[in-house]
mmCIF file with all atom_site columns, C-alpha atoms in Angstrom:
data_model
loop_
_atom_site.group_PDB
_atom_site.id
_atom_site.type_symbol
_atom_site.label_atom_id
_atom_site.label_alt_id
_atom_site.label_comp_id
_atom_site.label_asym_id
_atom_site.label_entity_id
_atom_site.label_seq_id
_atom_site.pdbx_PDB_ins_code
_atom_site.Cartn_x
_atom_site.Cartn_y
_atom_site.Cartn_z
_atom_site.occupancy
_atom_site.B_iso_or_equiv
_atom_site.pdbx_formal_charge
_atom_site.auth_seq_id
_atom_site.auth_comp_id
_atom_site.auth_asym_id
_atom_site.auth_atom_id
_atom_site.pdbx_PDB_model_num
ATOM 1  C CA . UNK A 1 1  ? 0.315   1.894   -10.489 1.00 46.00 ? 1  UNK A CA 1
ATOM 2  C CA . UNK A 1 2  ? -1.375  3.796   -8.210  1.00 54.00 ? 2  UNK A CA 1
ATOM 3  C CA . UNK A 1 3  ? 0.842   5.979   -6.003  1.00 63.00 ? 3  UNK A CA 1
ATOM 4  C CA . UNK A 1 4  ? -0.914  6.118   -2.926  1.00 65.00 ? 4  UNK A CA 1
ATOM 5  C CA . UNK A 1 5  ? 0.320   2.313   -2.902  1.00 73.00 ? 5  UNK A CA 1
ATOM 6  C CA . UNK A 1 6  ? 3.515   1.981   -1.460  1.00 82.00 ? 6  UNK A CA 1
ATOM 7  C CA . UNK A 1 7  ? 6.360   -0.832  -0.826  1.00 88.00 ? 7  UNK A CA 1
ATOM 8  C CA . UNK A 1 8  ? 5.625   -2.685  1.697   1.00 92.00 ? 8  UNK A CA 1
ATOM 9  C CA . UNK A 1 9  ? 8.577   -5.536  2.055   1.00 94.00 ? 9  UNK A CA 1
ATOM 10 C CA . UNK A 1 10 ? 11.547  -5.407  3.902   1.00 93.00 ? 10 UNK A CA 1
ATOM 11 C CA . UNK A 1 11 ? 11.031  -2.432  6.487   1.00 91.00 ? 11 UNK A CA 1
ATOM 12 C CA . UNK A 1 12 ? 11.780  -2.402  9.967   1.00 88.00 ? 12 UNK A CA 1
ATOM 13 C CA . UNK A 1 13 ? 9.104   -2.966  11.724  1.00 89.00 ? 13 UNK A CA 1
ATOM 14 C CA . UNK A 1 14 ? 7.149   -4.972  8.991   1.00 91.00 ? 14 UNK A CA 1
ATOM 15 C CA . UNK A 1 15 ? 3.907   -3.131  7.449   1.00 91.00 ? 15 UNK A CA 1
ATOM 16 C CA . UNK A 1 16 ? 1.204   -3.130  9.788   1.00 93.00 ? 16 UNK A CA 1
ATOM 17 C CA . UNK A 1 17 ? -2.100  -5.624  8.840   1.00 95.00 ? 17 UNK A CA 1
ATOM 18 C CA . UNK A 1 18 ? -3.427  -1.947  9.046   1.00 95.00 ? 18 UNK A CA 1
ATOM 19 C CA . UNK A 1 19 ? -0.564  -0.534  6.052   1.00 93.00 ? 19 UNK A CA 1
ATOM 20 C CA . UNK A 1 20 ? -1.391  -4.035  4.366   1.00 96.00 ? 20 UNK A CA 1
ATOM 21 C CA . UNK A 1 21 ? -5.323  -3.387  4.609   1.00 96.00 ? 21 UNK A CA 1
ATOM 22 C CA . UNK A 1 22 ? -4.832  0.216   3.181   1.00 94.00 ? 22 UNK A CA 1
ATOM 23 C CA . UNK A 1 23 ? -2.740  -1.102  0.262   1.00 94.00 ? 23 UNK A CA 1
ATOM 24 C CA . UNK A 1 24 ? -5.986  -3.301  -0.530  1.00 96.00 ? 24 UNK A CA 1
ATOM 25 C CA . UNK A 1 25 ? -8.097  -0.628  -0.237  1.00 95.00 ? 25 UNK A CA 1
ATOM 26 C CA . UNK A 1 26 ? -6.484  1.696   -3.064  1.00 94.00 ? 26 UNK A CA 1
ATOM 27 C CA . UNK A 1 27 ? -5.888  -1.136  -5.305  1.00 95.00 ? 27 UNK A CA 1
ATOM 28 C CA . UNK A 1 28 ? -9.746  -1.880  -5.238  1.00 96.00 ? 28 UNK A CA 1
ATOM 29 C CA . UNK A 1 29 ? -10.514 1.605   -5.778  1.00 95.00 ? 29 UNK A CA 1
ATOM 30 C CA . UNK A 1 30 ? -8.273  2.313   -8.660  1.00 94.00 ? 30 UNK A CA 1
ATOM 31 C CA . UNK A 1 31 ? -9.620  -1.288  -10.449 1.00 94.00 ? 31 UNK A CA 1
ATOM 32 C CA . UNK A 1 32 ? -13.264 -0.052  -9.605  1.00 95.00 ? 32 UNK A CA 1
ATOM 33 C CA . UNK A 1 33 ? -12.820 3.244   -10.702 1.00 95.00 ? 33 UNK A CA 1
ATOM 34 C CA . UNK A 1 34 ? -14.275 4.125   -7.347  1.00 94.00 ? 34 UNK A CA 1
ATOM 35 C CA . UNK A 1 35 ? -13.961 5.783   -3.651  1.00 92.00 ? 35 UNK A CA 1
ATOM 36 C CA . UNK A 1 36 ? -17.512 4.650   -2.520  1.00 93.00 ? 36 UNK A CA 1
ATOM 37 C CA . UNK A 1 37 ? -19.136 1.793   -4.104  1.00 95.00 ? 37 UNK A CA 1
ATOM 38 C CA . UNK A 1 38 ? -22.982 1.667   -4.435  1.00 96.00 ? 38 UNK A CA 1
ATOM 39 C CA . UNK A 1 39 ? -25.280 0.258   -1.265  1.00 96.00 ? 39 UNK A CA 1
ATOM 40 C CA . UNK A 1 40 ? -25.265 -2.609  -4.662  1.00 97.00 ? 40 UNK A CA 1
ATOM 41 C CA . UNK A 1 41 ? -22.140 -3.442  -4.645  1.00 96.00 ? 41 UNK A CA 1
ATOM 42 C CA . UNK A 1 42 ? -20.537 -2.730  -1.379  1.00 97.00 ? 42 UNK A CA 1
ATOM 43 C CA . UNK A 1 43 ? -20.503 -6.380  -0.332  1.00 97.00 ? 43 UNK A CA 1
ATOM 44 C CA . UNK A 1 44 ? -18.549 -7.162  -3.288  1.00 97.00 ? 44 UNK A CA 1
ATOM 45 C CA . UNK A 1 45 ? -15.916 -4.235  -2.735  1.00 97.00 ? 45 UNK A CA 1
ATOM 46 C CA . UNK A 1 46 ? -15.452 -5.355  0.933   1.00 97.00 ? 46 UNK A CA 1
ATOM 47 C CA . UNK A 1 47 ? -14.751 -8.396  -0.243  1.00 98.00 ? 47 UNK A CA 1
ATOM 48 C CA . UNK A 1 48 ? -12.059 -7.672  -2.708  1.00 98.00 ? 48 UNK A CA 1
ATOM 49 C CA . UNK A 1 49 ? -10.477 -5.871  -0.465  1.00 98.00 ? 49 UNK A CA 1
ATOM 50 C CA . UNK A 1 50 ? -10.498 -8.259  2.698   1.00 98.00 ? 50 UNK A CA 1
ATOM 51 C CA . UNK A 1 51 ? -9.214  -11.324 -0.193  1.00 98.00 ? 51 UNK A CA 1
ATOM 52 C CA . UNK A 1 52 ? -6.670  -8.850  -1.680  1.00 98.00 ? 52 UNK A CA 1
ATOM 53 C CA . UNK A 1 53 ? -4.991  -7.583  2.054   1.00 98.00 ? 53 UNK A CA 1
ATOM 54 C CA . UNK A 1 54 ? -5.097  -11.242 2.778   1.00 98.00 ? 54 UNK A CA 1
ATOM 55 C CA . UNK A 1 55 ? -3.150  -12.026 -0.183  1.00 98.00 ? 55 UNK A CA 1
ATOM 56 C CA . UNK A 1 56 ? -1.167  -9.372  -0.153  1.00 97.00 ? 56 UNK A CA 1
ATOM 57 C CA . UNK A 1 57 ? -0.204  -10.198 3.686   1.00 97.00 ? 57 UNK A CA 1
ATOM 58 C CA . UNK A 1 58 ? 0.477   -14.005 2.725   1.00 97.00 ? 58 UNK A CA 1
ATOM 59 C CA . UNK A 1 59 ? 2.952   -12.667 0.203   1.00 97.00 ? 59 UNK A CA 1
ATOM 60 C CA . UNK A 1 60 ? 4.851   -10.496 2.356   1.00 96.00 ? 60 UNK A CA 1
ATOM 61 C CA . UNK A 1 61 ? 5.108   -13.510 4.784   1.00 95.00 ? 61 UNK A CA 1
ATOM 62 C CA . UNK A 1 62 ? 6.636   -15.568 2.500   1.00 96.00 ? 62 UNK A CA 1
ATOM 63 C CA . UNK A 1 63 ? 8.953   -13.487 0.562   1.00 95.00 ? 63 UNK A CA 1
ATOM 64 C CA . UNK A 1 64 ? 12.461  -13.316 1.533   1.00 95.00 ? 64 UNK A CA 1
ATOM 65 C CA . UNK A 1 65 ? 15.298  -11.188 0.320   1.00 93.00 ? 65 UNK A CA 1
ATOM 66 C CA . UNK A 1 66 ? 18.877  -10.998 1.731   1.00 95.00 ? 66 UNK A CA 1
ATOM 67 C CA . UNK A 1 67 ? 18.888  -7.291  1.914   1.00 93.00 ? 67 UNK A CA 1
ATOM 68 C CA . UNK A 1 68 ? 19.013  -5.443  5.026   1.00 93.00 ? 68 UNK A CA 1
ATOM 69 C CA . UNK A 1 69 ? 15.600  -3.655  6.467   1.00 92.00 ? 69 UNK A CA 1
ATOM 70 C CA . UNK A 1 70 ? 14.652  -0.515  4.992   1.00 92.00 ? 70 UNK A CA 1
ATOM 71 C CA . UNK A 1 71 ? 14.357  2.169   7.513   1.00 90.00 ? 71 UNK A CA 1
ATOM 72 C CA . UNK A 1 72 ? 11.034  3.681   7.962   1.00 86.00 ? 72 UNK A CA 1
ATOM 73 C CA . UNK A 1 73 ? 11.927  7.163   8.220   1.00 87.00 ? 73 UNK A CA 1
ATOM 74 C CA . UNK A 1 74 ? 14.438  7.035   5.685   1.00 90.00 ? 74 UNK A CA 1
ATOM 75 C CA . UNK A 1 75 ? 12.270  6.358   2.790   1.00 86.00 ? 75 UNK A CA 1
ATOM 76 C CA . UNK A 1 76 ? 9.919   8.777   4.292   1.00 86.00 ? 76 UNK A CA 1
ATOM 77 C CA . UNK A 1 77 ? 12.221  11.454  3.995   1.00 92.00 ? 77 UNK A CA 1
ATOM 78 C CA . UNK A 1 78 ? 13.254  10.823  0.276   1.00 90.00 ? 78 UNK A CA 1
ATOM 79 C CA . UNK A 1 79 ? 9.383   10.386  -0.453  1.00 86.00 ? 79 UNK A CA 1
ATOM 80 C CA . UNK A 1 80 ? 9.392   13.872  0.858   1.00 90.00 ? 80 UNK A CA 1
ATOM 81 C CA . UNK A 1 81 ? 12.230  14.864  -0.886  1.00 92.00 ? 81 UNK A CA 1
ATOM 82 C CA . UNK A 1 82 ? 11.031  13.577  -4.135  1.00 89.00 ? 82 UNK A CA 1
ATOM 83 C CA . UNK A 1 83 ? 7.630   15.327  -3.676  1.00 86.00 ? 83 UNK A CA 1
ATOM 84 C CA . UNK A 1 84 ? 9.291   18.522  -2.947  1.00 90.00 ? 84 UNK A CA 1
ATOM 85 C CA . UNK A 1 85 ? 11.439  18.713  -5.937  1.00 88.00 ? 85 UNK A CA 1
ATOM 86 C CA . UNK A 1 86 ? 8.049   16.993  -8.819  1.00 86.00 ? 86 UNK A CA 1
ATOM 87 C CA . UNK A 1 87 ? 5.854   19.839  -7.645  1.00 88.00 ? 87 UNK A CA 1
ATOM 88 C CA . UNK A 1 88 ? 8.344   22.549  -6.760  1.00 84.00 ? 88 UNK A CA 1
ATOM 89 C CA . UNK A 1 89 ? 7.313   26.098  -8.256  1.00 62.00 ? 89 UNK A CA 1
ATOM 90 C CA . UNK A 1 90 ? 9.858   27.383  -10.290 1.00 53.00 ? 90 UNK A CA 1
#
């Protein structure tokens, strides 16, 4: 998994169609093996990625879960945290 993708069900406020298209736009990167797709086969990318955030947007419209909204800034600060201590100099 890539880890510039991150969760993006059951925060408060929802992801953003903007968090959603971002999402799309690593996935497609990672599976191309590219940042910046040939003049070739740009139409192609775009598309993947406009299909994939619209999937990806269906599915967070339709899942449900009985747990209580994340907190944005919470799982911010343990991303942080987390990032601190993996590359921490010793």
């Amino acid at each position: 998994m890539c880890r510039n993708i991150r969760q993006l069900h059951n925060f408060d406020p929802p992801a953003t169609s903007g968090e959603v298209y971002e999402a799309a736009l690593q996935y497609v990167r990672k599976i191309a093996g590219t940042t910046k797709p040939s003049k070739a086969n740009q139409d192609a990318f775009d598309r993947a990625v406009a299909e994939i955030a619209h999937s990806t947007q269906h599915l967070l419209d339709h899942l449900v879960t009985t747990a209580p909204p994340k907190n944005r800034e919470e799982e911010a600060a343990k991303r942080r945290a987390r990032s601190a201590q993996r590359y921490a100099t010793a």
